[in-house]
Coordinates of N, CA and C and ligand atoms in Angstrom, one line a residue:
M101 N -17.8 5.1 -15.5 CA -17.6 3.7 -15.9 C -16.8 2.9 -14.9
S102 N -17.2 1.7 -14.7 CA -16.6 0.8 -13.7 C -15.2 0.4 -14.2
V103 N -14.4 0.2 -13.2 CA -13.0 -0.2 -13.4 C -12.9 -1.7 -13.9
D104 N -12.1 -1.9 -15.0 CA -11.8 -3.2 -15.5 C -10.6 -3.7 -14.7
L105 N -10.8 -4.7 -13.9 CA -9.7 -5.2 -13.0 C -8.5 -5.8 -13.8
K106 N -8.8 -6.2 -15.1 CA -7.8 -6.8 -15.9 C -6.8 -5.8 -16.5
R107 N -7.2 -4.5 -16.5 CA -6.3 -3.5 -17.2 C -5.2 -3.1 -16.3
P108 N -4.0 -2.8 -16.9 CA -2.9 -2.3 -16.1 C -3.2 -1.0 -15.5
Y109 N -2.4 -0.6 -14.5 CA -2.6 0.7 -13.8 C -2.5 1.9 -14.8
D110 N -3.5 2.8 -14.8 CA -3.5 4.0 -15.6 C -2.9 5.2 -14.9
P111 N -1.7 5.6 -15.2 CA -1.1 6.7 -14.5 C -1.8 8.1 -14.7
E112 N -2.8 8.1 -15.6 CA -3.6 9.3 -15.8 C -4.9 9.3 -15.1
N113 N -5.1 8.4 -14.2 CA -6.4 8.4 -13.4 C -6.3 9.6 -12.4
I114 N -7.5 10.0 -12.0 CA -7.6 11.3 -11.2 C -6.8 11.2 -9.9
F115 N -6.8 10.1 -9.2 CA -6.0 10.0 -8.0 C -4.5 10.1 -8.2
A116 N -4.1 9.5 -9.3 CA -2.6 9.7 -9.7 C -2.3 11.1 -9.9
K117 N -3.2 11.9 -10.5 CA -3.0 13.3 -10.8 C -3.0 14.1 -9.4
I118 N -3.9 13.6 -8.5 CA -3.9 14.2 -7.2 C -2.6 14.0 -6.5
L119 N -2.1 12.7 -6.6 CA -0.8 12.4 -5.9 C 0.3 13.3 -6.5
R120 N 0.3 13.6 -7.8 CA 1.3 14.4 -8.4 C 1.0 15.9 -8.3
R121 N -0.1 16.2 -7.6 CA -0.5 17.6 -7.3 C -0.8 18.3 -8.6
E122 N -1.3 17.6 -9.6 CA -1.7 18.2 -10.9 C -3.1 18.8 -10.8
V123 N -3.8 18.3 -9.8 CA -5.1 18.9 -9.5 C -5.1 19.2 -8.0
P124 N -5.9 20.3 -7.6 CA -5.8 20.7 -6.3 C -6.4 19.7 -5.3
V125 N -5.8 19.6 -4.1 CA -6.3 18.7 -3.1 C -6.1 19.3 -1.7
Q126 N -7.1 19.0 -0.9 CA -7.1 19.5 0.5 C -6.6 18.2 1.3
I127 N -5.4 18.3 1.7 CA -4.8 17.1 2.4 C -5.3 17.0 3.8
I128 N -5.8 15.9 4.2 CA -6.2 15.6 5.6 C -5.1 14.9 6.3
Y129 N -4.4 14.0 5.6 CA -3.3 13.3 6.2 C -2.3 12.8 5.1
E130 N -1.1 12.8 5.4 CA -0.1 12.3 4.4 C 1.1 11.7 5.2
D131 N 1.6 10.6 4.7 CA 2.9 10.1 5.2 C 3.6 9.4 4.0
E132 N 4.6 8.7 4.3 CA 5.5 8.1 3.2 C 4.6 7.2 2.3
Y133 N 3.6 6.6 2.8 CA 2.9 5.6 2.0 C 1.5 6.0 1.6
T134 N 1.0 7.0 2.2 CA -0.5 7.2 2.1 C -0.9 8.7 2.0
L135 N -2.0 8.9 1.3 CA -2.6 10.3 1.3 C -4.0 10.2 1.6
A136 N -4.6 11.1 2.4 CA -6.0 11.1 2.7 C -6.6 12.5 2.3
F137 N -7.7 12.6 1.7 CA -8.3 13.8 1.3 C -9.8 13.6 1.2
P138 N -10.6 14.7 1.2 CA -12.1 14.6 1.2 C -12.6 14.1 -0.1
D139 N -13.6 13.3 -0.1 CA -14.3 12.9 -1.4 C -15.0 14.2 -1.9
I140 N -14.9 14.3 -3.3 CA -15.5 15.5 -3.9 C -17.0 15.4 -3.9
A141 N -17.6 14.3 -3.7 CA -19.1 14.2 -3.6 C -19.5 13.4 -2.4
P142 N -19.4 14.0 -1.2 CA -19.5 13.3 0.0 C -20.9 12.6 0.2
Q143 N -20.8 11.4 0.7 CA -22.0 10.6 1.0 C -22.4 10.6 2.4
A144 N -21.6 11.3 3.3 CA -21.9 11.4 4.7 C -21.2 12.7 5.2
P145 N -21.6 13.1 6.4 CA -20.9 14.4 6.9 C -19.4 14.3 6.8
V146 N -18.9 13.2 7.1 CA -17.4 13.0 6.9 C -17.2 11.9 5.9
H147 N -16.5 12.2 4.8 CA -16.3 11.3 3.7 C -14.9 11.5 3.2
V148 N -13.9 10.7 3.7 CA -12.5 10.8 3.3 C -12.1 9.7 2.5
L149 N -11.2 9.9 1.5 CA -10.6 8.9 0.7 C -9.2 8.7 1.2
I150 N -8.8 7.5 1.4 CA -7.5 7.2 1.9 C -6.8 6.3 0.9
I151 N -5.7 6.7 0.3 CA -5.1 6.0 -0.8 C -3.6 5.7 -0.6
P152 N -3.2 4.6 -1.1 CA -1.7 4.3 -1.1 C -1.1 5.2 -2.2
K153 N 0.2 5.6 -2.0 CA 0.9 6.4 -3.0 C 1.4 5.5 -4.1
G154 N 1.4 4.2 -3.9 CA 1.9 3.3 -5.0 C 0.8 3.1 -6.0
P155 N 1.2 2.6 -7.2 CA 0.3 2.5 -8.3 C -0.5 1.2 -8.3
Y156 N -1.6 1.1 -7.5 CA -2.4 -0.1 -7.4 C -3.8 0.1 -7.9
V157 N -4.3 -0.7 -8.8 CA -5.6 -0.5 -9.4 C -6.7 -0.7 -8.4
S158 N -6.6 -1.7 -7.5 CA -7.7 -2.1 -6.7 C -7.2 -2.7 -5.4
S159 N -8.1 -3.0 -4.5 CA -7.8 -3.7 -3.3 C -7.1 -5.0 -3.6
A160 N -7.6 -5.7 -4.7 CA -7.0 -7.0 -5.0 C -5.6 -6.9 -5.5
D161 N -5.3 -5.8 -6.3 CA -4.0 -5.6 -6.8 C -3.1 -5.2 -5.6
F162 N -3.6 -4.4 -4.7 CA -2.8 -3.9 -3.5 C -2.4 -5.1 -2.6
G163 N -3.4 -6.0 -2.4 CA -3.2 -7.1 -1.5 C -2.2 -8.1 -2.1
A164 N -2.2 -8.2 -3.4 CA -1.4 -9.2 -4.1 C 0.1 -8.7 -4.3
V165 N 0.2 -7.4 -4.5 CA 1.5 -6.9 -5.0 C 2.2 -5.9 -4.0
A166 N 1.5 -5.2 -3.2 CA 2.1 -4.2 -2.4 C 3.1 -4.8 -1.4
K167 N 4.1 -4.0 -1.0 CA 5.0 -4.5 0.0 C 4.3 -4.5 1.4
D168 N 4.8 -5.3 2.3 CA 4.2 -5.4 3.6 C 4.1 -4.0 4.3
A169 N 5.2 -3.2 4.1 CA 5.3 -1.9 4.7 C 4.2 -1.0 4.2
E170 N 3.9 -1.1 2.9 CA 2.8 -0.3 2.3 C 1.4 -0.7 2.9
I171 N 1.2 -2.0 3.0 CA 0.0 -2.5 3.5 C -0.2 -2.1 5.0
A172 N 0.8 -2.2 5.8 CA 0.8 -1.8 7.2 C 0.6 -0.3 7.2
G173 N 1.3 0.4 6.3 CA 1.2 1.9 6.3 C -0.2 2.4 6.1
L174 N -0.9 1.7 5.2 CA -2.3 2.1 4.9 C -3.2 1.9 6.1
A175 N -3.0 0.7 6.7 CA -3.8 0.3 7.8 C -3.6 1.3 9.0
R176 N -2.4 1.7 9.2 CA -2.1 2.6 10.3 C -2.6 4.0 10.0
A177 N -2.5 4.4 8.7 CA -2.9 5.7 8.3 C -4.4 5.8 8.5
I178 N -5.2 4.8 8.2 CA -6.7 4.8 8.4 C -6.9 5.1 9.9
T179 N -6.3 4.4 10.8 CA -6.5 4.7 12.2 C -6.1 6.1 12.6
K180 N -5.0 6.6 12.0 CA -4.5 7.9 12.3 C -5.6 9.0 11.8
V181 N -6.1 8.8 10.7 CA -7.1 9.7 10.1 C -8.3 9.7 11.1
A182 N -8.8 8.5 11.5 CA -9.9 8.4 12.4 C -9.6 9.1 13.7
E183 N -8.4 9.0 14.2 CA -8.1 9.6 15.5 C -8.0 11.1 15.3
Q184 N -7.4 11.6 14.2 CA -7.3 13.0 13.9 C -8.6 13.7 13.7
L185 N -9.6 12.9 13.2 CA -11.0 13.5 13.0 C -11.9 13.2 14.2
K186 N -11.2 12.7 15.3 CA -11.9 12.4 16.5 C -13.1 11.5 16.3
L187 N -12.9 10.4 15.6 CA -14.0 9.4 15.3 C -13.8 8.1 16.1
S188 N -12.8 8.1 16.9 CA -12.5 6.8 17.6 C -13.6 6.4 18.5
G189 N -14.4 7.3 19.0 CA -15.5 7.0 19.9 C -16.8 6.7 19.2
S190 N -17.1 7.6 18.3 CA -18.4 7.6 17.6 C -18.4 6.5 16.5
G191 N -17.2 6.2 15.9 CA -17.1 5.2 14.9 C -17.2 5.7 13.5
Y192 N -17.0 4.7 12.6 CA -16.9 5.1 11.2 C -17.0 3.8 10.3
R193 N -17.3 4.0 9.0 CA -17.4 2.8 8.1 C -16.3 2.9 7.1
L194 N -15.7 1.8 6.8 CA -14.7 1.7 5.7 C -15.2 0.9 4.6
I195 N -15.1 1.4 3.4 CA -15.6 0.7 2.2 C -14.5 0.8 1.1
S196 N -14.3 -0.4 0.5 CA -13.4 -0.3 -0.7 C -14.0 -1.1 -1.8
N197 N -14.6 -0.3 -2.8 CA -15.2 -0.9 -3.9 C -14.2 -1.5 -4.8
T198 N -14.4 -2.8 -5.3 CA -13.4 -3.4 -6.1 C -14.0 -4.0 -7.3
G199 N -13.8 -3.4 -8.5 CA -14.3 -3.9 -9.7 C -15.7 -3.5 -10.0
P200 N -16.2 -4.1 -11.2 CA -17.5 -3.7 -11.7 C -18.7 -4.0 -10.8
D201 N -18.8 -5.2 -10.2 CA -19.9 -5.5 -9.4 C -20.0 -4.6 -8.2
A202 N -18.9 -4.0 -7.7 CA -18.9 -3.1 -6.6 C -19.1 -1.7 -7.0
G203 N -19.0 -1.4 -8.3 CA -19.1 -0.1 -8.8 C -17.9 0.8 -8.6
Q204 N -16.7 0.2 -8.6 CA -15.5 1.0 -8.5 C -15.3 1.8 -9.7
E205 N -15.1 3.1 -9.5 CA -15.0 4.1 -10.7 C -13.6 4.6 -10.9
V206 N -12.8 4.8 -9.8 CA -11.5 5.3 -10.0 C -10.5 4.1 -9.9
P207 N -9.7 4.0 -10.9 CA -8.8 2.8 -10.9 C -7.4 3.0 -10.2
H208 N -7.6 3.5 -9.0 CA -6.4 3.6 -8.1 C -7.0 3.2 -6.7
Y209 N -6.4 2.2 -6.1 CA -7.0 1.6 -4.8 C -7.3 2.7 -3.9
H210 N -8.5 2.7 -3.3 CA -8.8 3.7 -2.3 C -9.8 3.1 -1.3
V211 N -9.7 3.6 -0.1 CA -10.7 3.2 1.0 C -11.5 4.5 1.3
H212 N -12.8 4.3 1.3 CA -13.7 5.4 1.8 C -13.9 5.3 3.3
L213 N -13.7 6.4 4.0 CA -14.0 6.4 5.4 C -15.2 7.4 5.5
L214 N -16.3 6.8 6.0 CA -17.6 7.5 6.2 C -18.0 7.6 7.6
A215 N -18.4 8.8 8.0 CA -18.7 9.0 9.5 C -19.5 10.3 9.6
G216 N -19.8 10.6 10.9 CA -20.4 11.8 11.3 C -21.9 11.8 11.5
E217 N -22.5 10.6 11.3 CA -23.9 10.4 11.6 C -24.1 8.9 11.7
K218 N -25.3 8.6 12.1 CA -25.7 7.2 12.2 C -25.9 6.7 10.7
L219 N -25.0 5.8 10.2 CA -25.1 5.5 8.8 C -26.2 4.4 8.6
S220 N -26.6 4.4 7.3 CA -27.7 3.4 6.9 C -27.3 2.0 7.3
S221 N -28.3 1.2 7.5 CA -28.0 -0.1 8.0 C -27.2 -1.0 7.0
K222 N -26.0 -1.2 7.3 CA -25.1 -2.0 6.5 C -25.1 -1.6 5.0
L223 N -24.8 -2.6 4.1 CA -24.3 -2.2 2.8 C -25.1 -2.7 1.6
V224 N -25.4 -3.9 1.6 CA -25.7 -4.5 0.3 C -27.1 -4.3 -0.2
K225 N -27.2 -3.6 -1.2 CA -28.5 -3.5 -1.9 C -28.2 -3.8 -3.4
K226 N -28.9 -4.7 -4.0 CA -28.7 -5.0 -5.4 C -29.4 -4.0 -6.2
T227 N -28.7 -3.5 -7.3 CA -29.3 -2.6 -8.2 C -30.2 -3.3 -9.2
S228 N -31.0 -2.5 -9.9 CA -32.0 -3.1 -10.8 C -31.4 -3.6 -12.1
N229 N -30.2 -3.1 -12.5 CA -29.6 -3.5 -13.7 C -28.5 -4.5 -13.5
Ligands
5GP112 P1 -15.3 4.4 -6.2 O1 -16.7 4.5 -6.8 O2 -14.3 4.2 -7.2 O3 -15.3 3.5 -5.0 O4 -15.1 5.9 -5.6 C1 -14.5 6.9 -6.2 C2 -14.7 8.2 -5.4 O5 -13.9 9.2 -5.9 C3 -16.2 8.7 -5.5 O6 -16.8 8.7 -4.2 C4 -16.0 10.1 -6.1 O7 -16.9 11.1 -5.6 C5 -14.5 10.4 -5.8 N1 -13.9 11.3 -6.7 C6 -13.9 11.3 -8.1 N2 -13.2 12.2 -8.6 C7 -12.7 13.0 -7.6 C8 -11.8 14.1 -7.5 O8 -11.4 14.7 -8.5 N3 -11.5 14.5 -6.3 C9 -11.9 13.9 -5.1 N4 -11.6 14.4 -4.0 N5 -12.7 12.8 -5.2 C10 -13.1 12.4 -6.4

C-alpha cells in the first residue's frame, strides 16, 4: 500500500525496525545520521537503500523538517556508499519515491541507489490504473 503523506511518522515501519535492529540487516554503510543496506528485492545488480536515522516519512518531510547536518549527512553518505561500492566511474541512479503517485511503500524516507549495469532509459512510465 502506498504511503499517505498526511499521516504522522509510524515508528513500527520496517525501516524503523531495521534501525532498531529488531530485524536483521546487512549494513553496507553507517554513520551518525545514515544507514545503508541492500534492498530485499533488488531491481538491479546493485540496489542499496540509504536512509536517515531520524523519523522522516518522506523526502518532503525530510526536506522540510530535518536539520541541515542531517541533510548534508545523507548527501555525503550517498557519495561514500557509491565510492565504497566502486561506482564513481561507472555511475548509478538515485530514486526517492514520494507518496502515492510515485508508489512509495515504506513510510520512512529512503533513497534507492541502483547500479551495476546499463539501466533502462530514464524513469517515467505511466501505469494503466
Ligand atoms: P519504495 O517503494 O517505498 O520506494 O521502496 C521500498 C523498498 O523497500 C522496496 O524496494 C522494497 O523491496 C524494500 N523493502 C521492503 N521491505 C524490506 C525489508 O524488510 N528489508 C529490506 N532490506 N528492504 C525492504
